[in-house]
Structures are given as structure tokens and as C-alpha cells.
PDB file of C-alpha atoms in Angstrom:
ATOM      1  CA  MET A   1      26.379 -15.633   4.224  1.00 66.00           C
ATOM      2  CA  ALA A   2      25.904 -12.375   6.102  1.00 89.00           C
ATOM      3  CA  ARG A   3      22.369 -11.080   6.463  1.00 90.00           C
ATOM      4  CA  VAL A   4      21.122  -7.529   6.883  1.00 93.00           C
ATOM      5  CA  ARG A   5      17.866  -6.561   8.622  1.00 94.00           C
ATOM      6  CA  THR A   6      16.334  -4.396   5.898  1.00 96.00           C
ATOM      7  CA  PHE A   7      13.345  -2.163   5.291  1.00 96.00           C
ATOM      8  CA  ILE A   8      12.142   0.369   2.722  1.00 97.00           C
ATOM      9  CA  ALA A   9      10.782   3.694   3.915  1.00 98.00           C
ATOM     10  CA  VAL A  10      10.039   7.355   3.336  1.00 98.00           C
ATOM     11  CA  ASP A  11      11.855   9.866   5.526  1.00 96.00           C
ATOM     12  CA  LEU A  12       9.724  12.524   7.226  1.00 96.00           C
ATOM     13  CA  GLY A  13      12.331  15.245   7.460  1.00 95.00           C
ATOM     14  CA  LYS A  14      13.372  16.999  10.664  1.00 96.00           C
ATOM     15  CA  THR A  15      10.345  19.303  10.994  1.00 96.00           C
ATOM     16  CA  LEU A  16       7.764  16.508  10.878  1.00 97.00           C
ATOM     17  CA  ARG A  17       9.869  14.249  13.105  1.00 97.00           C
ATOM     18  CA  ASP A  18      10.085  17.038  15.700  1.00 97.00           C
ATOM     19  CA  ARG A  19       6.319  17.582  15.588  1.00 97.00           C
ATOM     20  CA  CYS A  20       5.750  13.856  16.055  1.00 97.00           C
ATOM     21  CA  ALA A  21       8.149  13.963  19.022  1.00 97.00           C
ATOM     22  CA  VAL A  22       6.032  16.676  20.674  1.00 97.00           C
ATOM     23  CA  LEU A  23       2.980  14.440  20.186  1.00 97.00           C
ATOM     24  CA  GLN A  24       4.872  11.501  21.704  1.00 97.00           C
ATOM     25  CA  GLU A  25       5.684  13.634  24.769  1.00 97.00           C
ATOM     26  CA  LYS A  26       2.010  14.570  25.203  1.00 96.00           C
ATOM     27  CA  LEU A  27       0.934  10.941  24.946  1.00 96.00           C
ATOM     28  CA  ALA A  28       3.714   9.857  27.340  1.00 96.00           C
ATOM     29  CA  GLU A  29       2.205  12.122  30.009  1.00 95.00           C
ATOM     30  CA  THR A  30      -0.514   9.463  30.406  1.00 94.00           C
ATOM     31  CA  GLY A  31       2.013   7.196  32.122  1.00 94.00           C
ATOM     32  CA  ALA A  32       1.205   4.377  29.697  1.00 94.00           C
ATOM     33  CA  ASP A  33       3.812   1.651  29.364  1.00 95.00           C
ATOM     34  CA  VAL A  34       4.939   2.478  25.821  1.00 96.00           C
ATOM     35  CA  LYS A  35       8.363   2.096  24.209  1.00 95.00           C
ATOM     36  CA  TRP A  36       8.474   5.303  22.162  1.00 96.00           C
ATOM     37  CA  VAL A  37      10.314   5.259  18.834  1.00 96.00           C
ATOM     38  CA  GLU A  38      13.440   7.434  18.846  1.00 95.00           C
ATOM     39  CA  VAL A  39      12.793  10.730  17.044  1.00 95.00           C
ATOM     40  CA  ASP A  40      15.503  10.112  14.431  1.00 94.00           C
ATOM     41  CA  ASN A  41      13.924   6.727  13.621  1.00 95.00           C
ATOM     42  CA  LEU A  42      10.426   8.032  12.792  1.00 97.00           C
ATOM     43  CA  HIS A  43       9.474   7.228   9.171  1.00 97.00           C
ATOM     44  CA  VAL A  44       6.735   5.773   6.966  1.00 98.00           C
ATOM     45  CA  SER A  45       7.546   2.152   6.135  1.00 96.00           C
ATOM     46  CA  LEU A  46       6.691   0.747   2.738  1.00 96.00           C
ATOM     47  CA  PHE A  47       8.130  -2.722   3.412  1.00 95.00           C
ATOM     48  CA  PHE A  48       9.886  -4.550   6.190  1.00 93.00           C
ATOM     49  CA  LEU A  49      11.967  -7.214   4.465  1.00 94.00           C
ATOM     50  CA  GLY A  50      13.561  -8.705   7.560  1.00 92.00           C
ATOM     51  CA  GLU A  51      16.887 -10.494   7.222  1.00 93.00           C
ATOM     52  CA  VAL A  52      18.148 -10.188   3.630  1.00 94.00           C
ATOM     53  CA  ASP A  53      21.275 -11.912   2.300  1.00 92.00           C
ATOM     54  CA  LEU A  54      24.018  -9.355   1.777  1.00 91.00           C
ATOM     55  CA  ARG A  55      24.315 -10.346  -1.886  1.00 93.00           C
ATOM     56  CA  GLU A  56      20.619  -9.490  -2.427  1.00 94.00           C
ATOM     57  CA  ILE A  57      20.874  -5.922  -1.101  1.00 95.00           C
ATOM     58  CA  THR A  58      22.105  -4.513  -4.446  1.00 96.00           C
ATOM     59  CA  PRO A  59      19.228  -6.097  -6.449  1.00 96.00           C
ATOM     60  CA  VAL A  60      16.745  -4.736  -3.870  1.00 97.00           C
ATOM     61  CA  CYS A  61      18.237  -1.244  -4.179  1.00 97.00           C
ATOM     62  CA  ARG A  62      18.112  -1.484  -7.993  1.00 96.00           C
ATOM     63  CA  ALA A  63      14.467  -2.604  -7.927  1.00 96.00           C
ATOM     64  CA  VAL A  64      13.494   0.273  -5.641  1.00 97.00           C
ATOM     65  CA  GLY A  65      15.444   2.730  -7.804  1.00 96.00           C
ATOM     66  CA  GLY A  66      13.796   1.552 -11.013  1.00 95.00           C
ATOM     67  CA  CYS A  67      10.320   1.687  -9.528  1.00 94.00           C
ATOM     68  CA  CYS A  68      10.836   5.142  -8.030  1.00 95.00           C
ATOM     69  CA  ALA A  69      12.108   6.510 -11.348  1.00 94.00           C
ATOM     70  CA  ASP A  70       8.579   5.885 -12.679  1.00 90.00           C
ATOM     71  CA  SER A  71       6.864   7.723  -9.804  1.00 93.00           C
ATOM     72  CA  VAL A  72       6.521  11.486  -9.418  1.00 95.00           C
ATOM     73  CA  PRO A  73       7.266  13.427  -6.201  1.00 96.00           C
ATOM     74  CA  PHE A  74       4.270  14.101  -3.959  1.00 97.00           C
ATOM     75  CA  THR A  75       3.276  15.813  -0.728  1.00 97.00           C
ATOM     76  CA  LEU A  76       2.904  13.732   2.425  1.00 97.00           C
ATOM     77  CA  GLY A  77       0.651  15.128   5.139  1.00 97.00           C
ATOM     78  CA  VAL A  78       0.811  13.746   8.680  1.00 97.00           C
ATOM     79  CA  GLU A  79      -2.395  13.939  10.674  1.00 96.00           C
ATOM     80  CA  THR A  80      -4.499  12.098  13.230  1.00 95.00           C
ATOM     81  CA  VAL A  81      -3.302   9.685  15.864  1.00 96.00           C
ATOM     82  CA  GLY A  82      -4.551   6.239  16.745  1.00 94.00           C
ATOM     83  CA  CYS A  83      -3.542   2.699  17.572  1.00 93.00           C
ATOM     84  CA  PHE A  84      -3.561  -0.852  16.245  1.00 90.00           C
ATOM     85  CA  PRO A  85      -5.503  -3.043  16.673  1.00 89.00           C
ATOM     86  CA  ASN A  86      -7.995  -0.960  18.704  1.00 83.00           C
ATOM     87  CA  PRO A  87      -8.152   1.484  21.663  1.00 80.00           C
ATOM     88  CA  ARG A  88      -9.216  -1.245  24.109  1.00 79.00           C
ATOM     89  CA  ARG A  89      -6.091  -3.277  23.360  1.00 84.00           C
ATOM     90  CA  PRO A  90      -3.543  -0.912  21.846  1.00 87.00           C
ATOM     91  CA  ARG A  91      -0.277  -2.502  20.745  1.00 92.00           C
ATOM     92  CA  VAL A  92       1.046   0.124  18.328  1.00 95.00           C
ATOM     93  CA  VAL A  93       0.492   3.885  18.656  1.00 96.00           C
ATOM     94  CA  TRP A  94       0.633   5.639  15.288  1.00 97.00           C
ATOM     95  CA  ALA A  95       0.331   8.963  13.494  1.00 97.00           C
ATOM     96  CA  GLY A  96      -1.637   8.771  10.277  1.00 96.00           C
ATOM     97  CA  VAL A  97      -0.946   9.859   6.726  1.00 97.00           C
ATOM     98  CA  GLY A  98      -3.622  11.986   5.037  1.00 96.00           C
ATOM     99  CA  GLU A  99      -2.398  13.695   1.891  1.00 97.00           C
ATOM    100  CA  GLY A 100      -0.042  11.393  -0.002  1.00 97.00           C
ATOM    101  CA  SER A 101      -1.649   8.209   1.277  1.00 97.00           C
ATOM    102  CA  ASP A 102      -2.849   7.190  -2.205  1.00 97.00           C
ATOM    103  CA  GLU A 103       0.620   7.805  -3.648  1.00 97.00           C
ATOM    104  CA  LEU A 104       2.256   5.690  -0.921  1.00 97.00           C
ATOM    105  CA  ILE A 105      -0.233   2.869  -1.507  1.00 97.00           C
ATOM    106  CA  ALA A 106       0.422   3.010  -5.275  1.00 96.00           C
ATOM    107  CA  LEU A 107       4.203   3.023  -4.734  1.00 96.00           C
ATOM    108  CA  GLN A 108       3.976   0.093  -2.343  1.00 96.00           C
ATOM    109  CA  ALA A 109       1.784  -1.825  -4.821  1.00 95.00           C
ATOM    110  CA  ALA A 110       4.248  -1.153  -7.662  1.00 95.00           C
ATOM    111  CA  LEU A 111       7.229  -2.306  -5.570  1.00 95.00           C
ATOM    112  CA  GLU A 112       5.670  -5.461  -4.165  1.00 94.00           C
ATOM    113  CA  PRO A 113       5.860  -7.683  -7.301  1.00 94.00           C
ATOM    114  CA  LEU A 114       9.490  -6.665  -7.847  1.00 94.00           C
ATOM    115  CA  LEU A 115      10.399  -7.700  -4.290  1.00 94.00           C
ATOM    116  CA  LEU A 116       8.400 -10.924  -4.578  1.00 92.00           C
ATOM    117  CA  ASP A 117      10.301 -11.762  -7.794  1.00 92.00           C
ATOM    118  CA  LEU A 118      13.598 -11.244  -5.955  1.00 91.00           C
ATOM    119  CA  GLY A 119      12.443 -13.722  -3.314  1.00 86.00           C
ATOM    120  CA  CYS A 120      13.302 -11.466  -0.393  1.00 79.00           C
ATOM    121  CA  TYR A 121       9.746 -10.589   0.598  1.00 77.00           C
ATOM    122  CA  ARG A 122       6.624 -12.523   1.576  1.00 79.00           C
ATOM    123  CA  ARG A 123       3.252 -10.885   0.886  1.00 80.00           C
ATOM    124  CA  GLU A 124       1.501  -9.798   4.074  1.00 81.00           C
ATOM    125  CA  GLU A 125      -2.077 -10.809   4.837  1.00 82.00           C
ATOM    126  CA  ARG A 126      -3.175  -7.363   5.964  1.00 84.00           C
ATOM    127  CA  ARG A 127      -3.701  -4.447   3.618  1.00 90.00           C
ATOM    128  CA  TYR A 128      -0.974  -1.795   3.571  1.00 93.00           C
ATOM    129  CA  THR A 129      -1.924   1.258   5.653  1.00 94.00           C
ATOM    130  CA  PRO A 130       0.580   4.145   5.540  1.00 97.00           C
ATOM    131  CA  HIS A 131       1.399   5.347   9.065  1.00 97.00           C
ATOM    132  CA  ILE A 132       4.217   6.403  11.365  1.00 98.00           C
ATOM    133  CA  THR A 133       4.801   4.122  14.322  1.00 97.00           C
ATOM    134  CA  LEU A 134       5.172   6.390  17.360  1.00 98.00           C
ATOM    135  CA  GLY A 135       5.492   3.658  19.968  1.00 97.00           C
ATOM    136  CA  ARG A 136       4.801   0.060  20.971  1.00 95.00           C
ATOM    137  CA  VAL A 137       2.650  -0.655  24.009  1.00 95.00           C
ATOM    138  CA  ARG A 138       4.378  -3.023  26.443  1.00 93.00           C
ATOM    139  CA  SER A 139       1.594  -3.550  29.010  1.00 91.00           C
ATOM    140  CA  ASP A 140      -1.915  -2.448  29.951  1.00 87.00           C
ATOM    141  CA  ARG A 141      -0.614   0.027  32.547  1.00 86.00           C
ATOM    142  CA  SER A 142      -2.546   3.341  32.184  1.00 85.00           C
ATOM    143  CA  GLY A 143      -4.279   1.957  29.094  1.00 85.00           C
ATOM    144  CA  GLU A 144      -7.475   3.915  29.754  1.00 90.00           C
ATOM    145  CA  GLU A 145      -5.509   7.158  30.056  1.00 93.00           C
ATOM    146  CA  LEU A 146      -3.717   6.418  26.788  1.00 94.00           C
ATOM    147  CA  ALA A 147      -7.020   5.662  25.031  1.00 92.00           C
ATOM    148  CA  ALA A 148      -8.450   8.962  26.306  1.00 93.00           C
ATOM    149  CA  ALA A 149      -5.353  10.863  25.119  1.00 94.00           C
ATOM    150  CA  LEU A 150      -5.593   9.259  21.677  1.00 94.00           C
ATOM    151  CA  THR A 151      -9.215  10.425  21.463  1.00 93.00           C
ATOM    152  CA  ARG A 152      -8.232  13.952  22.542  1.00 94.00           C
ATOM    153  CA  HIS A 153      -5.530  14.127  19.871  1.00 94.00           C
ATOM    154  CA  ALA A 154      -7.523  12.420  17.101  1.00 92.00           C
ATOM    155  CA  THR A 155      -7.636  15.651  15.078  1.00 94.00           C
ATOM    156  CA  TRP A 156      -3.902  16.373  15.486  1.00 97.00           C
ATOM    157  CA  HIS A 157      -2.110  17.772  12.416  1.00 96.00           C
ATOM    158  CA  GLY A 158       1.652  17.460  12.125  1.00 96.00           C
ATOM    159  CA  GLY A 159       2.139  19.247   8.830  1.00 97.00           C
ATOM    160  CA  ALA A 160       3.425  18.150   5.439  1.00 97.00           C
ATOM    161  CA  THR A 161       6.627  17.479   3.546  1.00 96.00           C
ATOM    162  CA  ASP A 162       7.569  16.853  -0.071  1.00 96.00           C
ATOM    163  CA  VAL A 163       8.545  13.254  -0.829  1.00 97.00           C
ATOM    164  CA  ARG A 164      11.288  13.145  -3.440  1.00 97.00           C
ATOM    165  CA  GLU A 165      12.984   9.839  -2.575  1.00 97.00           C
ATOM    166  CA  VAL A 166      12.527   6.435  -1.009  1.00 98.00           C
ATOM    167  CA  GLN A 167      15.225   4.913   1.163  1.00 98.00           C
ATOM    168  CA  VAL A 168      16.427   1.356   1.599  1.00 98.00           C
ATOM    169  CA  LEU A 169      17.696   1.066   5.179  1.00 97.00           C
ATOM    170  CA  SER A 170      19.382  -1.424   7.439  1.00 96.00           C
ATOM    171  CA  SER A 171      18.331  -1.816  11.047  1.00 94.00           C
ATOM    172  CA  GLU A 172      20.824  -3.087  13.590  1.00 93.00           C
ATOM    173  CA  LEU A 173      19.212  -4.064  16.876  1.00 88.00           C
ATOM    174  CA  THR A 174      21.108  -2.860  19.943  1.00 89.00           C
ATOM    175  CA  ARG A 175      20.363  -2.727  23.662  1.00 87.00           C
ATOM    176  CA  ASP A 176      19.499   0.959  23.258  1.00 83.00           C
ATOM    177  CA  GLY A 177      17.126   0.341  20.348  1.00 83.00           C
ATOM    178  CA  PRO A 178      17.539  -0.030  16.597  1.00 90.00           C
ATOM    179  CA  VAL A 179      20.205   1.889  14.717  1.00 92.00           C
ATOM    180  CA  TYR A 180      19.295   2.680  11.114  1.00 95.00           C
ATOM    181  CA  ALA A 181      21.707   3.220   8.216  1.00 95.00           C
ATOM    182  CA  ILE A 182      20.787   4.268   4.687  1.00 96.00           C
ATOM    183  CA  LEU A 183      21.799   1.627   2.133  1.00 97.00           C
ATOM    184  CA  SER A 184      20.447   3.544  -0.882  1.00 97.00           C
ATOM    185  CA  ARG A 185      18.341   6.529  -1.871  1.00 97.00           C
ATOM    186  CA  ALA A 186      15.959   6.098  -4.802  1.00 97.00           C
ATOM    187  CA  LYS A 187      14.959   9.430  -6.336  1.00 96.00           C
ATOM    188  CA  LEU A 188      11.420   9.859  -7.592  1.00 96.00           C
ATOM    189  CA  ARG A 189      11.163  11.080 -11.194  1.00 87.00           C
ATOM    190  CA  GLY A 190      12.336  14.678 -11.268  1.00 70.00           C
ATOM    191  CA  GLY A 191      13.031  14.498  -7.513  1.00 63.00           C
TER     192      GLY A 191
END
């Protein structure tokens, strides 16, 4: 049976993606060894499902659609920059979500039991924290410079966008990085 690498996310829109790209460029000036996420691939993930059987994609899309129909549109504000797990050993560089964070957490919590019931998702140990992955650190090269740049940009504000849908996407891994395709769009109530 064919399998599809699948995740569920909120699109940022072109304006916010472009502002995040400018931030990526500023952080890249540190010379840190970071694999920066392609601008068109910047998003807020709700779930990474991994490899899903092709026959289970439709039930996943239906579950997301049903859940989103019960949720109202909201504003998502992108602000701050940081890293996981900590500045001394950064592995993931991220932009944070301010406004809209509670709505994303509630949406994620409402979707989780539906995905667990479908059997295509395993509950994660860590608590869900809405963020945009800007890049993945590959080595410690220029780590101190990156940490200093993250501190300098800690009060960064990228702006806001209205969230009116959630997307189910596929991710095909290629030598040039992942290529995403939208499998379904789930409109929020009135969105």
C-alpha cells in the first residue's frame, strides 16, 4: 500500500512568509551552520503524521474538515524568535506565535482525539507549542554568534494574518528539500 508523508498546518500567507525570510537572512549573517526552511514552506504545524496509508488520507481530511467547521476564524500574530531546546545547544530556530496561540492550541487539542481514533497519529510526549520553524542547526559552527543574534531579535514582530482554514499537506523529500502539496483545505466556520 502506498504511503504519503503527511502533516496538518496553518499557512502564513505571502506577507508573513516574506517577513520571516528577511529574519532568516539576518540570522544567516551570523555564519551559523543552519539549513534554512524554504520561504514557500514556512507554516505553523498542528500535527506531523508521518507516513500515512493512502487509503487513510480521505478520513484524515474529513476529520480535519469536521473539526474546523466547529472553530471560528482568528488572527495569528508572529513575533519573537528563539530556538529549541536552548541557546547553548540550538537545534531548531523558530519564530513564535503571540496572538492566536490559544486558538491554535485549542484547535490542536480538538483534532488530536480524532487523529488518535483513526490510528494514524501517536500522541507526543511534549506539549504543543505553536511556532514557525525557520531552520535546523546542523553543527555548532558560529553557535555563539547565532545565540547573540537570537537575543538581539528576541523582540522581533513579523505581523499578523487572518486564519480561515487549515491545510492537510503531503511532503515529498527530495535532494533539494521537501516539496509540499495541499491534499485538502478545511475552512473554519464562516471562513
